[in-house]
Coordinates of C-alpha atoms and ligand atoms in Angstrom, one line a residue:
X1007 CA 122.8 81.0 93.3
X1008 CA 119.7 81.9 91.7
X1009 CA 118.9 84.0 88.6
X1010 CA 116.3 84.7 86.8
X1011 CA 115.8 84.2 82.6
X1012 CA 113.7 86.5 80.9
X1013 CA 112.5 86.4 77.3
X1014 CA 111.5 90.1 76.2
X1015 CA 109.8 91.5 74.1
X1016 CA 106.3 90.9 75.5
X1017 CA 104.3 94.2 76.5
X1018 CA 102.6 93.5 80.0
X1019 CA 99.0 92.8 79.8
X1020 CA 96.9 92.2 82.6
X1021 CA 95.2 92.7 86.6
X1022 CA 97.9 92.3 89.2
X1023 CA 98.0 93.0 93.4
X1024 CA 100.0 94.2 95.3
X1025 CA 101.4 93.1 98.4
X1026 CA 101.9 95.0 101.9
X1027 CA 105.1 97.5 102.0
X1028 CA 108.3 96.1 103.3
X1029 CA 109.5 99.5 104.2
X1030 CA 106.1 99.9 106.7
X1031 CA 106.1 96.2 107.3
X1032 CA 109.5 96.1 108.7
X1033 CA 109.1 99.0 111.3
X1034 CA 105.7 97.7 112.3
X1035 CA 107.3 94.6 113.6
X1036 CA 109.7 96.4 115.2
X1037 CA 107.3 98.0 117.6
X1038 CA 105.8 95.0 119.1
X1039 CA 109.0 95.4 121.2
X1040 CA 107.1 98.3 122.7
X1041 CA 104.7 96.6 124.8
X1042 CA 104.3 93.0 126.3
X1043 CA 101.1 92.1 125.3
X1044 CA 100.7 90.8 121.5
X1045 CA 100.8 92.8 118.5
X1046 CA 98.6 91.2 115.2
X1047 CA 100.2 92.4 111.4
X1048 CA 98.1 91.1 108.9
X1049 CA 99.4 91.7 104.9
X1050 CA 103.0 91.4 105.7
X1051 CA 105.1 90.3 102.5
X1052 CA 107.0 87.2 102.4
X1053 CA 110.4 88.7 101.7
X1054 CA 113.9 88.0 102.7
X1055 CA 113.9 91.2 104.9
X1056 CA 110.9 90.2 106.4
X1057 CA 111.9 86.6 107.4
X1058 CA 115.7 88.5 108.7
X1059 CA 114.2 90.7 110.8
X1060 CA 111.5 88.2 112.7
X1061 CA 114.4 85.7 113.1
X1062 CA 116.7 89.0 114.8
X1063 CA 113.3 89.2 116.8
X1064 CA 113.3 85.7 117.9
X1065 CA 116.8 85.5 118.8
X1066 CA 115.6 87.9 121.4
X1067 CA 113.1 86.1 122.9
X1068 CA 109.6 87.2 120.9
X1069 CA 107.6 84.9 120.6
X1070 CA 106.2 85.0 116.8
X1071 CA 103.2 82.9 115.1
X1072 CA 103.2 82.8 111.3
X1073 CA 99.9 82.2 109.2
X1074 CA 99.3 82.7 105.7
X1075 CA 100.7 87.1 105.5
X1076 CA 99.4 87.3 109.4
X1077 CA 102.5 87.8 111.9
X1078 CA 101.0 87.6 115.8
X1079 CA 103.9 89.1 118.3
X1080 CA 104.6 89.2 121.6
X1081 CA 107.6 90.7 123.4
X1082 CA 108.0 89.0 127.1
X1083 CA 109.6 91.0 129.7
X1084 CA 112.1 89.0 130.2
X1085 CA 113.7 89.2 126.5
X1086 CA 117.1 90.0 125.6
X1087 CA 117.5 93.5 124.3
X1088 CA 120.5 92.3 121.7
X1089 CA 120.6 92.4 117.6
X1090 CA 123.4 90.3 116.8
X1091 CA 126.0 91.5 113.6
X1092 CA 125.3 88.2 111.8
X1093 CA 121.8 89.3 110.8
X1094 CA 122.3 93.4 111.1
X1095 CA 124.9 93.4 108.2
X1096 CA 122.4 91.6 105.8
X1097 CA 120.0 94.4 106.1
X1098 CA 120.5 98.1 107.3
X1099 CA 117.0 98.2 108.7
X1100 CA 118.0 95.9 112.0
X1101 CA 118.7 99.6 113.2
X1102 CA 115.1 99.6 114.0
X1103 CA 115.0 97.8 117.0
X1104 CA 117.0 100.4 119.0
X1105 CA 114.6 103.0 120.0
X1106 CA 112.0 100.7 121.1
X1107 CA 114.5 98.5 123.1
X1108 CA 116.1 101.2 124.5
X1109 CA 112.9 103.2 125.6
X1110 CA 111.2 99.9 126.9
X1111 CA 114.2 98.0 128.7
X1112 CA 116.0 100.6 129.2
X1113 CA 119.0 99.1 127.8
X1114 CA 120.3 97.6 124.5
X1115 CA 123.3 95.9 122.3
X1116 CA 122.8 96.2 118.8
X1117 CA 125.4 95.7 115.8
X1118 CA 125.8 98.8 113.9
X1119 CA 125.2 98.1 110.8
X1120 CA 128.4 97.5 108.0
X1121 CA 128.7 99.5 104.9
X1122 CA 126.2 99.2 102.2
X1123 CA 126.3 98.7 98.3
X1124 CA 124.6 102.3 97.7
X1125 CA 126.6 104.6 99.9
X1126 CA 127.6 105.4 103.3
X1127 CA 124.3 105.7 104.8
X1128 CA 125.3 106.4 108.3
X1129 CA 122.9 106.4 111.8
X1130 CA 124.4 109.3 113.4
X1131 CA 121.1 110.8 113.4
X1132 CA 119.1 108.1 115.0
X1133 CA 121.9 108.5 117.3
X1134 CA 121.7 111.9 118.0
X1135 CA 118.1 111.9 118.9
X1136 CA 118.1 108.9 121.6
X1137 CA 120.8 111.0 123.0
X1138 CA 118.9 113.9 123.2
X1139 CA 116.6 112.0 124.6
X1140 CA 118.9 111.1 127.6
X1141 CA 120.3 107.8 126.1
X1142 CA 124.0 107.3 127.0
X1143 CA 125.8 105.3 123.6
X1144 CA 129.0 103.7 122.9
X1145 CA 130.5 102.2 120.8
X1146 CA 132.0 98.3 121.8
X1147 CA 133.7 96.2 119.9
X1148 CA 131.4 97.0 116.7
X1149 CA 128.2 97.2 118.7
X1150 CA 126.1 100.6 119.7
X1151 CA 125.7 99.6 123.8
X1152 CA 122.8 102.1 124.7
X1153 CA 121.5 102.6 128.3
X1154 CA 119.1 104.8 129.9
X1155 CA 116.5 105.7 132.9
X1156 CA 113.1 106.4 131.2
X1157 CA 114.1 108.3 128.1
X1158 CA 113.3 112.0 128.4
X1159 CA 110.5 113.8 126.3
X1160 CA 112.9 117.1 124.0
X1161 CA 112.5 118.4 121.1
X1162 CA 114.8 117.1 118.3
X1163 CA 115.7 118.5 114.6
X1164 CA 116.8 116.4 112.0
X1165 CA 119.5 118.1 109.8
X1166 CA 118.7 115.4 107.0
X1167 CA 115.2 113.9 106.3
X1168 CA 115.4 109.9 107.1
X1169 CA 112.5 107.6 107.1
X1170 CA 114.0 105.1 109.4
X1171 CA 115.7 107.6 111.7
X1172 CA 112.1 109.4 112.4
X1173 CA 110.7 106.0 113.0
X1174 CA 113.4 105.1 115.5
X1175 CA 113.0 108.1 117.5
X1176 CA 109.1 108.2 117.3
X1177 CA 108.8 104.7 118.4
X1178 CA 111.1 105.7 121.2
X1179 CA 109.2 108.4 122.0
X1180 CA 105.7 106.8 122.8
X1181 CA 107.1 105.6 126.1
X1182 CA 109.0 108.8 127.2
X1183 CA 108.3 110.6 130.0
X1184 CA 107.0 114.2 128.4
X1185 CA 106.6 115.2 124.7
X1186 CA 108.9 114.6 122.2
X1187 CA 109.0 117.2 119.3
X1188 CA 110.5 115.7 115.7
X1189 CA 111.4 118.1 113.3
X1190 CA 112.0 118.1 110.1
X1191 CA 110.6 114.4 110.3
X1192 CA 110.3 112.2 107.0
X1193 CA 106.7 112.5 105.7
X1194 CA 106.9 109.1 103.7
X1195 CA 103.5 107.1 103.8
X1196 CA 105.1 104.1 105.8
X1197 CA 106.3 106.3 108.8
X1198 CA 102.3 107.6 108.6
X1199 CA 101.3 103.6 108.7
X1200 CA 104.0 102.8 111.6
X1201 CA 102.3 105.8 113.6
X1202 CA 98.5 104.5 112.9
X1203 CA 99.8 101.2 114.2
X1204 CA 101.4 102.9 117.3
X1205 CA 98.3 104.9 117.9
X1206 CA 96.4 101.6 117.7
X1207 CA 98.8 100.5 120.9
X1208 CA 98.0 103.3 122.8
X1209 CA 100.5 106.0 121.6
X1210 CA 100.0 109.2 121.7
X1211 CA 100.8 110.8 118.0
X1212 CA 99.9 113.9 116.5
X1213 CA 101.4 115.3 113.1
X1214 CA 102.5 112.0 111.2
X1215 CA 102.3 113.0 107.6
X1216 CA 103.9 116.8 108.0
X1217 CA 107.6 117.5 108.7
X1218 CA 106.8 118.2 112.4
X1219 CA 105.7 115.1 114.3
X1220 CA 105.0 115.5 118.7
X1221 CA 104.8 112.1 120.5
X1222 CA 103.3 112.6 124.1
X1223 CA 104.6 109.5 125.9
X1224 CA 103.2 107.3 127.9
X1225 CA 104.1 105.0 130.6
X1226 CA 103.0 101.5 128.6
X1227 CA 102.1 100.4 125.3
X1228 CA 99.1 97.3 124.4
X1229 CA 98.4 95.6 121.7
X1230 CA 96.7 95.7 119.0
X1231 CA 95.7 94.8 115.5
X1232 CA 97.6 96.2 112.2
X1233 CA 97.0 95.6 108.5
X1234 CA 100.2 96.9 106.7
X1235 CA 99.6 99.5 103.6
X1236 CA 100.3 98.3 100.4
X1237 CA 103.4 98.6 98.8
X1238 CA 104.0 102.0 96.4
X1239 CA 107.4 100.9 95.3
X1240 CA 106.2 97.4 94.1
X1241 CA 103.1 99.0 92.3
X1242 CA 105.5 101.7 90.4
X1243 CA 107.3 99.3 89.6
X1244 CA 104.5 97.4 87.6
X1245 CA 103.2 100.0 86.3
X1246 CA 106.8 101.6 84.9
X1247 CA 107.4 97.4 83.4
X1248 CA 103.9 98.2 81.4
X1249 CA 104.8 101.7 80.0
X1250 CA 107.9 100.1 79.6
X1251 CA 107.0 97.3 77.4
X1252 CA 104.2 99.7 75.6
X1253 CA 101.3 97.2 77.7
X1254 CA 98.2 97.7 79.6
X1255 CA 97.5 96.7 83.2
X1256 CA 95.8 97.0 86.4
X1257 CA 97.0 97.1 89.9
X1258 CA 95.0 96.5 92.4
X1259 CA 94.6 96.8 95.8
X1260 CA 96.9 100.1 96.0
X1261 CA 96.6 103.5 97.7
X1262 CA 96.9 105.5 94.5
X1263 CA 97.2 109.1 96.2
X1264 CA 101.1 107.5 97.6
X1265 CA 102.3 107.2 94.3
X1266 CA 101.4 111.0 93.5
X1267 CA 105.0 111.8 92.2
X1268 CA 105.3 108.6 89.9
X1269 CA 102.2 108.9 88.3
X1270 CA 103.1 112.2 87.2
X1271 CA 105.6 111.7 85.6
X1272 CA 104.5 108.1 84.2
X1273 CA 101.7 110.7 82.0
X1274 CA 104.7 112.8 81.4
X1275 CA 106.4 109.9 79.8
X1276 CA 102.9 109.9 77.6
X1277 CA 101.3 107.0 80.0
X1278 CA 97.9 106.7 80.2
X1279 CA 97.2 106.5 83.8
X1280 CA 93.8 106.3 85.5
X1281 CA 93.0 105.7 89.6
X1282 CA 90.0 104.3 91.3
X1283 CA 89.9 104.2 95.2
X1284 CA 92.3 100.9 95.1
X1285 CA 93.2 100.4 91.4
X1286 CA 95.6 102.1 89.0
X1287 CA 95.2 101.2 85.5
X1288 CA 97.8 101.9 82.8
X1289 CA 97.8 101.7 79.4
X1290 CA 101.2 103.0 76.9
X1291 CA 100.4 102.7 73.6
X1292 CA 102.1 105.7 71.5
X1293 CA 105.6 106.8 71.6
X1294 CA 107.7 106.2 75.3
X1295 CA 108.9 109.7 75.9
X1296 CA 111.2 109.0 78.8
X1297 CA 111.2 111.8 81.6
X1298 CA 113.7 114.0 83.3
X1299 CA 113.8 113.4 87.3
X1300 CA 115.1 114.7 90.2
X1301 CA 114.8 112.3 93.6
X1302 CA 113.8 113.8 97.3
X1303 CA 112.4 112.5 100.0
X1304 CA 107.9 112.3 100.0
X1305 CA 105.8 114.1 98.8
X1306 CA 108.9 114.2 95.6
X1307 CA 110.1 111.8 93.7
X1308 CA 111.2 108.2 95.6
X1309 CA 114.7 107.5 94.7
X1310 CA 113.5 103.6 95.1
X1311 CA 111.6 104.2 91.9
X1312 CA 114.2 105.8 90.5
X1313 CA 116.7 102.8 88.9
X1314 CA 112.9 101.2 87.3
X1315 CA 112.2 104.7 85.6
X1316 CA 115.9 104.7 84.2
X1317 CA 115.4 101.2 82.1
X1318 CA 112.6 102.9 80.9
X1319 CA 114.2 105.9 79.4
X1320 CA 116.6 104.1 78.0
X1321 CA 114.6 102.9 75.0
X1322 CA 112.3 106.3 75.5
X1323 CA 112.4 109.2 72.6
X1324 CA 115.4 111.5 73.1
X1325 CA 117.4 112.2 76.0
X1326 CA 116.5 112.7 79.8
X1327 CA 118.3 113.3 83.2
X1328 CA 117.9 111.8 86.0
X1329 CA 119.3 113.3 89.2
X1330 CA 119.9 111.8 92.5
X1331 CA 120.0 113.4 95.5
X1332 CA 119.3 110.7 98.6
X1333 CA 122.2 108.2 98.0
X1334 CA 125.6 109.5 96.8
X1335 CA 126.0 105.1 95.0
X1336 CA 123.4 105.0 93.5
X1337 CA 123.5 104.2 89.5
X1338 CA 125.5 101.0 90.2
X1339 CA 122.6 99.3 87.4
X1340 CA 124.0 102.2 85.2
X1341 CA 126.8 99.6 83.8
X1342 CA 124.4 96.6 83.9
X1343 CA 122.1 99.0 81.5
X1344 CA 124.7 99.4 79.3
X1345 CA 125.5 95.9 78.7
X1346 CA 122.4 95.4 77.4
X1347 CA 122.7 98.1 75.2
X1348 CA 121.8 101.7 77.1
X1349 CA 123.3 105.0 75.8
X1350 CA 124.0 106.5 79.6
X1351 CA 126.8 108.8 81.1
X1352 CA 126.8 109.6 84.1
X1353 CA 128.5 112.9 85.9
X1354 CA 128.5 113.2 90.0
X1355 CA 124.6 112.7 90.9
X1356 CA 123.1 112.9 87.5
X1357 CA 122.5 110.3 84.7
X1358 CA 122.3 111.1 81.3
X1359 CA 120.3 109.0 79.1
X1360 CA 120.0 109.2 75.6
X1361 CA 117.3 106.8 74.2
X1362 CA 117.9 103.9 72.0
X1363 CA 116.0 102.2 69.2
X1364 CA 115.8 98.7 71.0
X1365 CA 118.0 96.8 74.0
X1366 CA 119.6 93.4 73.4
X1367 CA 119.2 90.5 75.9
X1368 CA 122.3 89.8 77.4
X1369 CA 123.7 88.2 81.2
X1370 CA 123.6 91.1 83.8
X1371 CA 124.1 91.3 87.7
X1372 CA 122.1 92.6 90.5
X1373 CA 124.0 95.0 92.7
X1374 CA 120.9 96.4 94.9
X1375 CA 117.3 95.6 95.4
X1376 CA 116.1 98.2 93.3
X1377 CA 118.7 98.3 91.0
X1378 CA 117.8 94.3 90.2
X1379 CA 114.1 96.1 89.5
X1380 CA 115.2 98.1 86.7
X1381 CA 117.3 95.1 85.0
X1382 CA 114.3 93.2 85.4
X1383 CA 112.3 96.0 83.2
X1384 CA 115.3 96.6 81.1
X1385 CA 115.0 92.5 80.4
X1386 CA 111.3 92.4 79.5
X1387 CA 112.1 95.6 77.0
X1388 CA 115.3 93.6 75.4
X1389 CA 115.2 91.6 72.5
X1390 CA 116.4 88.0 73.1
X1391 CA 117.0 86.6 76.5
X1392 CA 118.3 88.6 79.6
X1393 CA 119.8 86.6 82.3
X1394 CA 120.0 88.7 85.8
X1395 CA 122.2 86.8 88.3
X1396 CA 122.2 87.4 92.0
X1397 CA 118.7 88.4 92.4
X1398 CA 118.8 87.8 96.2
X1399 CA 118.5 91.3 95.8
X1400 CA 114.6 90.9 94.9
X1401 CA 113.6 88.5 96.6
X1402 CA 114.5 90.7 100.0
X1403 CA 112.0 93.2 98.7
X1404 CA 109.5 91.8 95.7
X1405 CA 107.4 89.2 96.8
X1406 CA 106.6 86.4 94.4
X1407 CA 108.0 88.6 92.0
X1408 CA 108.5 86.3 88.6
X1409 CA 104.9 84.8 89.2
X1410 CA 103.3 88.1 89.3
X1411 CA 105.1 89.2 86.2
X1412 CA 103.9 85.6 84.6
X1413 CA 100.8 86.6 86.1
X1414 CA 100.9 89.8 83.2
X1415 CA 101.9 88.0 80.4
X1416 CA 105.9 87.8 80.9
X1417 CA 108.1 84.8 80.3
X1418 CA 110.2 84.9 83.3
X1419 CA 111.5 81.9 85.2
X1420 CA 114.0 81.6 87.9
X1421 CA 116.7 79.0 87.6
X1422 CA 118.0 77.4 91.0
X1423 CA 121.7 77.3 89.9
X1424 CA 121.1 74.8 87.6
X1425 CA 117.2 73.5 88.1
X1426 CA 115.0 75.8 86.2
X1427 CA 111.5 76.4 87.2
Ligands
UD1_1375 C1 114.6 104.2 103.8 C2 114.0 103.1 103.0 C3 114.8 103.0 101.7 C4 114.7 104.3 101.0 C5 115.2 105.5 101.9 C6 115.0 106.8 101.2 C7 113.3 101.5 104.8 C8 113.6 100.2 105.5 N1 114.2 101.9 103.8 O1 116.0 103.9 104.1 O2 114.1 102.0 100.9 O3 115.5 104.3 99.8 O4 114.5 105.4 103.1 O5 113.7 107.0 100.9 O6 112.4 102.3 105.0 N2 121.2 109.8 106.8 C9 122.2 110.4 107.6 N3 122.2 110.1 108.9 C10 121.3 109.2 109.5 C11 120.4 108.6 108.6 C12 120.3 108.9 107.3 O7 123.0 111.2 107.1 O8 121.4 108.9 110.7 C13 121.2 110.1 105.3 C14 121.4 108.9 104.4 O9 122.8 108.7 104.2 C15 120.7 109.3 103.2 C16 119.5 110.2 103.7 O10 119.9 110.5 105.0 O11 121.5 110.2 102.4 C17 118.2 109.4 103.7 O12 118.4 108.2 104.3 P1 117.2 107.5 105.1 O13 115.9 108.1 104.8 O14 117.7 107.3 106.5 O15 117.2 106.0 104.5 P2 116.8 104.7 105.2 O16 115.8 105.1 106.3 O17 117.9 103.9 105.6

C-alpha cells in the first residue's frame, strides 16, 4: 500500500495551479446521463473518484473518450440504468446517478451507498425529493429500485442543506414535466458549475447560487461543452501548507471570490493574502496565530477545509476552537495530530487546540481524504520525517499531489510499499 515520506521543516515557496474540482467534476459527469447526444468536460482531475465514477458509467453502457483532462460522453438509449455496490461503497458520490437515470429512463437500480468513515451521512433526502417528484422507491436486497412515468414538476424543501442532494434533484428536474421549486438548496460554487453545465444542455435554471433554485423542465437535454471550475478545496489547501510552514506562494488559475470564508480567516491567522482575477498569493512571515472556526455549509466556512486549518493551529500562538457542525465523525486526524505531537481535546463537535512550540515527525494514518490533507500539512510543519500511510485517501481527491508540493519546495516522495519514488 502506498505512503507517502515527508521531510519537514521546509516553508513552501513557489507558483502552483490548480486543478478542476472533484466535487463539480463528479456531478458534471453525471449529467451526460441526461441526454443522448455527447457531453465534452474539459479540466477534469485525474483522481481516484474520477476514474470510479467513469468506470460505474461505463458499466452502464456510456460510451467515454479520455484525452489529456478532456472526458467526451455519450449516454445511448439503450444503456442500463444500474450502479452496481462494488463501485458505490468506494465512494458515496455514486448517489449521483439517480436523479438523472430515473428522470431520463424512467427507471433505475442503484446500490445505496454503505456507511462512511465520517458519520452517517444518509440519502433520505435525495430520496424524499424524487418521491415528491412522483418517483416510486424501494428498497431490494441493498439496492434503491426507483421507477417512474415522466417525473412531476413540485416544489421541494430541504430540512438539511446538502450539495449532492440539490444536485440530484436539480438534474432530475431539467427533464420534468412542470417546474420544480428547491428550497433551501446548497449554494456551494460546484452545484452553481453543475447548473451552468445543465444550462449549456438545454436546461432551464434560474436561482443557482441562492437557497431557492426553480428548474422548468423540459422534454430533452443536448449536448454540450463544459470546462469544470477549479478546485477551492485543493487551493486552501496550498495556501493553509504555506501559512503553515511560514512560506510564500502563488496559486494560480483559481476563482479567488469561492474561497471568501478561508481567506478570511487565513489574514485572521496573520496571513498575508492578496487576489488577482485567477491568482492568490500568500505570504506568512510573522507569528502563526491559529484561528477559531465554526463549519456551515457556503457562503461559511467548508468543513473540507476544516482538518488542513487544524494542523495549522496546532503549532499557532495560543489556543483556538474549532467547531464542526456538517459531519457528526469528523476529527478522526485529531489522534493522528497528536502522535506527532498536537495539544488537542476534543468535546462533542468542538476541538480544542492549544498550540505547540514545534511538531515531531513520526508514522501516522490516513482515515479520510481530507483528514490525510491536514497530516500532510502537519508533516511539512514537523521536525524530522512523517510517514502518512494509506493515502488512497488523497489520491481520490488531490491530483498529483506530492509533485505539486515538490513543485513548492517540499521534500515529499511516495513509496510503493517498498519502491520509493
Ligand atoms: C458534499 C461534498 C463533500 C462535502 C459536503 C459538505 C461532494 C461529492 N461531496 O458531500 O466533499 O464535505 O458536501 O460540504 O460534493 N444529509 C442528510 N440527508 C441527506 C443528505 C445529507 O441528512 O439525504 C446530511 C449529511 O449527513 C450531512 C449534511 O446533510 O450532515 C450535509 O451533507 P451533504 O451536503 O449531503 O454532503 P455530500 O453532498 O455527501
Amino acid at each position: 500500500m502506498d505512503r507517502l515520506i515527508i521531510a519537514g521543516g521546509r516553508p513552501l515557496e513557489g507558483e502552483i495551479g490548480v486543478s478542476g474540482a472533484k466535487n463539480a467534476a463528479l456531478p458534471i459527469l453525471c449529467s451526460a446521463l441526461l441526454s443522448a447526444e455527447p457531453l465534452t468536460v474539459a479540466r477534469v482531475p485525474q483522481l481516484r473518484d474520477v476514474t470510479t465514477l467513469l468506470r460505474l458509467l461505463k458499466g452502464m453502457g456510456v460510451e467515454v473518450e479520455t484525452e489529456g483532462d478532456k472526458v467526451r460522453l455519450a449516454a445511448p438509449n439503450t444503456l442500463e440504468p444500474v450502479a452496481s455496490y462494488d463501485l458505490v461503497k468506494t465512494m458515496r458520490a455514486s448517489i449521483l446517478v439517480l436523479g438523472p437515470l430515473l428522470a431520463r429512463f424512467g427507471h433505475a437500480r442503484v446500490s445505496l451507498p454503505g456507511g462512511c468513515a465520517i458519520g452517517e451521512r444518509p440519502v433520505d433526502l435525495h430520496l424524499k425529493g424524487l418521491q415528491a417528484m412522483g418517483a416510486q422507491l424501494a428498497v431490494e436486497h441493498g439496492y434503491i429500485v426507483a421507477t417512474a412515468g415522466r417525473l412531476q414538476g413540485t416544489h421541494i424543501f430541504m430540512d438539511t442543506v446538502t450539495v449532492t442532494g440539490t444536485e440530484n434533484l436539480m438534474m432530475a428536474a431539467t427533464l420534468a414535466e412542470g417546474i420544480t421549486v428547491l428550497e433551501n438548496a446548497a449554494r456551494e460554487p460546484e452545484v452553481v458549475d453543475l447548473a451552468q453545465c445543465l444550462v449549456g444542455m438545454g436546461a432551464r435554471i434560474t436561482g443557482h447560487g441562492t437557497d431557492v433554485i426553480t428548474v422548468k423542465g423540459v422534454p430533452a437535454l443536448h449536448g454540450t461543452a463544459h470546462s469544470v471550475m477549479p478546485d477551492r478545496i485543493e487551493t486552501g489547501t496550498f495556501l493553509v501548507a504555506a501559512a503553515a510552514t511560514g512560506g510564500h506562494v502563488r496559486v494560480t488559475g483559481v476563482r479567488p471570490r469561492t474561497l471568501d470564508a478561508v481567506l478570511d480567516k487565513l489574514r485572521e491567522a496573520n496571513a498575508k493574502v492578496e487576489c488577482g482575477t485567477d491568482d492568490i498569493r500568500l505570504t506568512m512571515r510573522g507569528a502563526n496565530h491559529g484561528v477559531s472556526l465554526r463549519t456551515a455549509p457556503y457562503p461559511a466556512f467548508p468543513t473540507d477545509m476544516q482538518a488542513q486549518f487544524m494542523a495549522m493551529n496546532a503549532v499557532a500562538q495560543g489556543t483556538t476552537v474549532i467547531t464542526e457542525t456538517i459531519f457528526e465523525n469528523r476529527f478522526m486526524h485529531v489522534q493522528e495530530l497528536r502522535r506527532l505531537g498536537a495539544n488537542i481535546e476534543v468535546e462533542g463537535n468542538a476541538a480544542i487546540i492549544r498550540g505547540v512550540q514545534g511538531l515531531d515527525g513520526a508514522t501516522v494514518m490516513a482515515t479520510d481524504l481530507r483528514a490525510s490533507a491536514s497530516l500532510v500539512i502537519a508533516g511539512l510543519i514537523a521536525r524530522g520525517e512523517t510517514i502518512i500511510d494509506r493515502i488512497y485517501h488523497l489520491d481520490r481527491g488531490y491530483e498529483r499531489l506530492e509533485h505539486k508540493l515538490r513543485e513548492l519546495g517540499a521534500e515529499v516522495r511516495r513509496d510503493h510499499a517498498g519502491a520509493i519514488e
